[in-house]
Amino acid sequence: MTITAAQGFRAAGVTAGLKPSGKSDVALVVNDGPSDVAAAVFTTNRCKANPVLWSEQVLEGGKAKAVVLNSGGANCYTGPEGFQTTHASAELVAQKLGIGAIDVVVCSTGLIGEQLRSDKLMSGITEAAAGLSGTGGLAAAEAIMTTDTRSKEALREGGGWCVGGMAKGAGMLAPALATMLVVVTTDAQVDSETADRALRAATRATFDRLDSDGCMSTNDTVLLMCSGASGVTPDEAELTTRLTEVCHDLAQQLLGDAEGADHDIAIEVVNAATEDDAVEVGRSIARSNLFKTAVFGKDPNWGRILASVGTTNAVFEPGALDVAFNGVWICRDGQPGESRDKVDLTERAVNVVVDLKAGTEKATIWTNDLTHAYVHENSAYST
Amino acid sequence: MTITAAQGFRAAGVTAGLKPSGKSDVALVVNDGPSDVAAAVFTTNRCKANPVLWSEQVLEGGKAKAVVLNSGGANCYTGPEGFQTTHASAELVAQKLGIGAIDVVVCSTGLIGEQLRSDKLMSGITEAAAGLSGTGGLAAAEAIMTTDTRSKEALREGGGWCVGGMAKGAGMLAPALATMLVVVTTDAQVDSETADRALRAATRATFDRLDSDGCMSTNDTVLLMCSGASGVTPDEAELTTRLTEVCHDLAQQLLGDAEGADHDIAIEVVNAATEDDAVEVGRSIARSNLFKTAVFGKDPNWGRILASVGTTNAVFEPGALDVAFNGVWICRDGQPGESRDKVDLTERAVNVVVDLKAGTEKATIWTNDLTHAYVHENSAYST
């Protein structure tokens, strides 16, 4: 019970038959108010899926009353027919709930380049609308899973209001958002502008710094809905903090369940001239297949890290770089430092620190290793 | 007999004991003139190996009389001690040949972050200098191999002059050059400025468009040496054409021997607004792990191609993109086109065409698929 832990929300998850596995695949989340304030962040990919094209219009007014989500198909690169399916989904939800279609956000996930079975989706929506409940959060979280091995939920509460969230995503995780769908609910009283600022601040430091496999999705959506049902109006800093905590929790769950990964890697770039420099350096390392395969092989290969750092425009001196793996500074001043034999990479969690010695800013990028299982899962996914 | 096919060149390849395998690991190539014109292109990585830092100084004058190359260690991130090893290599070659150290280019390849065994390297140089011969090209080409499974040589001749080349490189192949060492010789009479322009034109359309694994090396060097021994002075266009042919041939050999690859993929981006757009789009696809694993799985996953195209700043309309795999247009106007069942990806060679419908420019980027063997080889390489 997480997205429905917030007062004013009902949810459902049902099986419409979109997934060959026969698992649940349509989720509906409704905000019963009194407020319908909402904010969202979408993929920056220029080739956007139909549900993103639709939902961007919905959010223009800073309001939304419901979100319908499906797994079993991304409805991406499916042309006018696909857009019609998205539109019909919103229309049907609106009709069932007595609201307008323009109040309904639509999210889809699954294979791209294939039409969704509209008939099945509509049946699922009808069933989901009939099954909405104040305890439907988990069912909704399960219905949006694709290659996820477990559902992902998070909750932070206190002071009479709460923030709950659910997420899916296991591949195409990068770089501004993952291939992920995230719905965050709160019963706090929040105005549209504050909701938008708080959500952007929260995603900037969490989902935006998750870069599992360097591939940017076409369907990424993070939606925040605010019911106001608690009657509490937190200040913006409190809201942002709690939202960031929920987004961080969900992002770590995405990282921990990334397709085929053996290691969760935190790349901390410290003493950078600017935060942007730190992010650029961290991301360059997170995208090095040679670094990622080395971690899979439990090899603290700092040379591959320096080779990645060298491709960036960040401020640093090549001969001054330090690198630590799990606390062991195996590279000092661009040369071998402590013995690599001291580094133990058998645990799933790996911490890499890169000291640029160029300032006081820092940032952490999270990524995964590149494994046989990743190759297997992604070479076999559509076949 | 390739680099020594050009008149005026001698070469040798010997075993110095730098490689645990006991295979040959030191090569020496000497230009006996009459001309000592040379040009080179180096990695653009800011974290450069010691031999690159040295060789950049050598090439400042547009001349070089010899190049000594070793496998078994990249001499990169090895600090002042490593630079001293590079310098001592050049000094010893110079002493043996009666030339100046500043006439001697140095190239190294192998693991980074470890000191080269200077004593072994010096012994190898002494032996190589004693064994120089006009038929030593193949021995030199073999001595620079690392994870290469075969030596790489190319030759174009006619009109009384020729261009020969040798290359090594099998991983870290990108983006402006691969992890590769290339030596190209010609007995044509060429001045320094022409040599430099011709080499840059040739590498720009060949090695610079090879992007096997997205990782930029610290040691990349392409060296052209011109002896003038044929007495023939080709015009610049002829020289550039022949050089480009040799570089293309070597680049294709690098592609065909990339670590763990099952497929060689040519990504042709056509009808781009600018050549830069075409290169940016092609490179974005070449760096998509999801696309590369799909090809390994013989899956013509055009959705992953569009998702990559969408991350670029090139001019295009998402709803107008066409994609073909091996001649089958499975995506038309951003939607499913011909049946994917018509595409056969069992052969090693894969041709992808992306039509941006935004202009008349084009470019081809070459890459490989992402395979279990790639992960295995690169997770185990240093251990």
Coordinates of N, CA and C in Angstrom, one line a residue, chain B residues 247-339:
Chain B
C247 N 43.9 2.8 -45.5 CA 43.3 3.0 -44.2 C 41.9 2.3 -44.1
H248 N 41.1 2.3 -45.2 CA 39.8 1.7 -45.2 C 40.0 0.2 -45.1
D249 N 41.0 -0.4 -45.8 CA 41.2 -1.8 -45.8 C 41.6 -2.2 -44.3
L250 N 42.5 -1.5 -43.7 CA 43.0 -1.8 -42.4 C 41.8 -1.6 -41.4
A251 N 41.0 -0.6 -41.6 CA 39.9 -0.4 -40.6 C 38.9 -1.5 -40.7
Q252 N 38.7 -2.0 -41.9 CA 37.7 -3.2 -42.1 C 38.3 -4.4 -41.4
Q253 N 39.6 -4.5 -41.5 CA 40.3 -5.7 -40.8 C 40.2 -5.6 -39.3
L254 N 40.3 -4.4 -38.8 CA 40.1 -4.1 -37.3 C 38.7 -4.5 -37.0
L255 N 37.7 -4.1 -37.7 CA 36.3 -4.4 -37.5 C 36.1 -5.9 -37.5
G256 N 36.6 -6.5 -38.5 CA 36.4 -8.0 -38.6 C 37.0 -8.8 -37.5
D257 N 38.0 -8.2 -36.8 CA 38.7 -8.9 -35.7 C 38.4 -8.4 -34.3
A258 N 37.3 -7.6 -34.2 CA 37.0 -6.9 -32.9 C 36.7 -8.0 -31.9
E259 N 37.1 -7.7 -30.7 CA 37.0 -8.6 -29.6 C 35.6 -9.2 -29.4
G260 N 35.4 -10.5 -29.6 CA 34.2 -11.2 -29.3 C 33.0 -10.9 -30.3
A261 N 33.3 -10.2 -31.3 CA 32.2 -9.8 -32.2 C 31.7 -11.0 -33.1
D262 N 30.4 -11.0 -33.3 CA 29.8 -12.0 -34.2 C 29.4 -11.3 -35.5
H263 N 29.1 -10.0 -35.5 CA 28.7 -9.3 -36.6 C 29.5 -8.0 -36.9
D264 N 29.7 -7.7 -38.2 CA 30.3 -6.4 -38.6 C 29.1 -5.6 -39.1
I265 N 28.9 -4.5 -38.5 CA 27.7 -3.7 -38.9 C 28.0 -2.4 -39.6
A266 N 27.5 -2.2 -40.8 CA 27.7 -0.9 -41.4 C 26.4 -0.1 -41.2
I267 N 26.5 1.1 -40.6 CA 25.3 1.9 -40.4 C 25.4 3.1 -41.4
E268 N 24.6 3.0 -42.4 CA 24.6 4.1 -43.4 C 23.5 5.1 -43.1
V269 N 23.8 6.3 -42.9 CA 22.8 7.3 -42.6 C 22.7 8.2 -43.9
V270 N 21.6 8.2 -44.5 CA 21.5 8.9 -45.8 C 20.4 10.0 -45.7
N271 N 20.5 10.9 -46.7 CA 19.7 12.0 -46.8 C 19.6 12.9 -45.5
A272 N 20.8 13.1 -45.0 CA 21.0 14.0 -43.8 C 21.2 15.4 -44.3
A273 N 20.9 16.3 -43.4 CA 21.0 17.8 -43.7 C 22.5 18.1 -43.9
T274 N 23.3 17.5 -43.0 CA 24.8 17.7 -43.1 C 25.5 16.4 -42.9
E275 N 26.8 16.3 -43.3 CA 27.6 15.1 -43.0 C 27.7 14.9 -41.5
D276 N 27.9 16.0 -40.8 CA 28.0 15.9 -39.3 C 26.7 15.3 -38.7
D277 N 25.6 15.6 -39.2 CA 24.3 15.0 -38.7 C 24.4 13.5 -39.0
A278 N 24.8 13.2 -40.2 CA 24.8 11.7 -40.5 C 25.8 11.0 -39.6
V279 N 27.0 11.6 -39.3 CA 27.9 10.9 -38.4 C 27.3 10.8 -37.0
E280 N 26.7 11.9 -36.5 CA 26.2 11.9 -35.2 C 25.1 10.8 -35.0
V281 N 24.2 10.7 -36.0 CA 23.2 9.7 -35.9 C 23.8 8.3 -36.0
G282 N 24.7 8.1 -36.9 CA 25.3 6.8 -37.0 C 26.0 6.4 -35.8
R283 N 26.8 7.3 -35.2 CA 27.5 7.0 -33.9 C 26.5 6.7 -32.8
S284 N 25.4 7.4 -32.7 CA 24.5 7.2 -31.6 C 23.9 5.8 -31.7
I285 N 23.7 5.3 -32.9 CA 23.2 3.9 -33.0 C 24.4 2.9 -32.7
A286 N 25.6 3.3 -33.2 CA 26.7 2.4 -32.9 C 27.0 2.2 -31.4
R287 N 26.5 3.2 -30.6 CA 26.8 3.1 -29.2 C 25.6 2.6 -28.4
S288 N 24.6 2.2 -29.0 CA 23.4 1.7 -28.3 C 23.6 0.2 -27.9
N289 N 23.8 -0.1 -26.7 CA 24.0 -1.5 -26.3 C 22.8 -2.3 -26.6
L290 N 21.6 -1.7 -26.5 CA 20.4 -2.4 -26.8 C 20.3 -2.8 -28.3
F291 N 20.7 -1.9 -29.2 CA 20.8 -2.2 -30.6 C 21.8 -3.3 -30.9
K292 N 23.0 -3.2 -30.2 CA 24.1 -4.1 -30.5 C 23.8 -5.5 -29.9
T293 N 23.1 -5.6 -28.8 CA 22.7 -6.9 -28.3 C 21.6 -7.5 -29.2
A294 N 20.8 -6.7 -29.7 CA 19.7 -7.2 -30.6 C 20.3 -7.8 -31.9
V295 N 21.3 -7.2 -32.4 CA 22.0 -7.7 -33.6 C 22.6 -9.1 -33.3
F296 N 23.3 -9.1 -32.1 CA 23.8 -10.4 -31.7 C 22.8 -11.5 -31.6
G297 N 21.5 -11.1 -31.2 CA 20.4 -12.0 -31.2 C 19.7 -12.2 -32.5
K298 N 20.3 -11.6 -33.6 CA 19.7 -11.7 -34.9 C 18.3 -11.1 -35.0
D299 N 18.1 -10.1 -34.2 CA 16.8 -9.4 -34.1 C 16.9 -8.1 -34.7
P300 N 16.2 -7.8 -35.9 CA 16.2 -6.5 -36.5 C 15.4 -5.5 -35.8
N301 N 15.9 -5.1 -34.6 CA 15.1 -4.3 -33.7 C 15.2 -2.8 -34.1
W302 N 14.3 -2.4 -35.0 CA 14.4 -1.0 -35.5 C 14.0 0.0 -34.5
G303 N 13.1 -0.4 -33.5 CA 12.7 0.5 -32.5 C 13.9 1.1 -31.7
R304 N 14.8 0.2 -31.4 CA 16.0 0.6 -30.7 C 16.9 1.6 -31.5
I305 N 16.8 1.5 -32.8 CA 17.5 2.4 -33.7 C 16.8 3.8 -33.6
L306 N 15.5 3.8 -33.7 CA 14.8 5.1 -33.6 C 15.0 5.8 -32.2
A307 N 15.0 4.9 -31.2 CA 15.3 5.5 -29.9 C 16.6 6.1 -29.8
S308 N 17.6 5.6 -30.5 CA 19.0 6.2 -30.5 C 19.0 7.5 -31.3
V309 N 18.3 7.4 -32.5 CA 18.3 8.6 -33.4 C 17.6 9.8 -32.6
G310 N 16.7 9.4 -31.8 CA 16.0 10.5 -31.0 C 16.8 11.2 -29.9
T311 N 18.0 10.6 -29.6 CA 18.9 11.3 -28.7 C 19.8 12.3 -29.3
T312 N 19.7 12.4 -30.6 CA 20.7 13.3 -31.3 C 20.1 14.7 -31.6
N313 N 20.9 15.6 -32.1 CA 20.5 16.9 -32.4 C 20.3 17.1 -34.0
A314 N 20.4 16.0 -34.7 CA 20.3 16.0 -36.1 C 18.9 16.5 -36.6
V315 N 18.9 17.0 -37.8 CA 17.6 17.5 -38.4 C 16.9 16.3 -38.9
F316 N 15.7 16.0 -38.4 CA 14.8 15.0 -38.9 C 13.4 15.2 -38.2
E317 N 12.4 14.5 -38.8 CA 11.1 14.5 -38.2 C 10.9 13.0 -37.8
P318 N 10.5 12.8 -36.5 CA 10.4 11.5 -36.0 C 9.4 10.6 -36.8
G319 N 8.4 11.2 -37.3 CA 7.4 10.5 -38.0 C 7.7 10.2 -39.5
A320 N 8.9 10.6 -39.9 CA 9.3 10.4 -41.3 C 10.5 9.5 -41.5
L321 N 11.0 8.9 -40.4 CA 12.2 8.1 -40.5 C 11.9 6.7 -41.1
D322 N 12.8 6.3 -42.0 CA 12.8 4.9 -42.6 C 14.1 4.2 -42.2
V323 N 13.9 2.9 -41.9 CA 15.1 2.1 -41.6 C 15.0 0.7 -42.3
A324 N 16.2 0.4 -42.9 CA 16.3 -0.9 -43.6 C 17.4 -1.8 -42.9
F325 N 17.1 -3.0 -42.8 CA 18.1 -4.0 -42.4 C 18.4 -4.9 -43.6
N326 N 19.6 -5.0 -44.1 CA 19.9 -5.8 -45.2 C 19.0 -5.7 -46.3
G327 N 18.6 -4.4 -46.6 CA 17.8 -4.1 -47.8 C 16.3 -4.2 -47.6
V328 N 15.8 -4.7 -46.4 CA 14.4 -4.8 -46.1 C 14.0 -3.6 -45.3
W329 N 13.0 -2.8 -45.8 CA 12.6 -1.5 -45.2 C 11.6 -1.8 -44.1
I330 N 12.0 -2.3 -42.9 CA 11.1 -2.7 -41.9 C 10.5 -1.6 -41.1
C331 N 11.0 -0.4 -41.3 CA 10.4 0.8 -40.7 C 10.2 1.9 -41.8
R332 N 9.0 2.3 -42.0 CA 8.6 3.3 -42.9 C 7.9 4.4 -42.2
D333 N 8.3 5.7 -42.4 CA 7.7 6.8 -41.7 C 7.4 6.6 -40.2
G334 N 8.5 6.0 -39.6 CA 8.4 5.9 -38.1 C 7.4 4.9 -37.7
Q335 N 7.0 4.0 -38.6 CA 6.0 2.9 -38.2 C 6.5 1.6 -38.8
P336 N 5.9 0.5 -38.4 CA 6.3 -0.8 -39.0 C 6.1 -0.8 -40.5
G337 N 7.1 -1.3 -41.3 CA 7.0 -1.3 -42.7 C 6.9 -2.8 -43.2
E338 N 7.9 -3.2 -44.0 CA 7.9 -4.6 -44.4 C 8.1 -5.5 -43.2
S339 N 7.7 -6.7 -43.4 CA 7.7 -7.7 -42.3 C 9.2 -8.0 -41.9

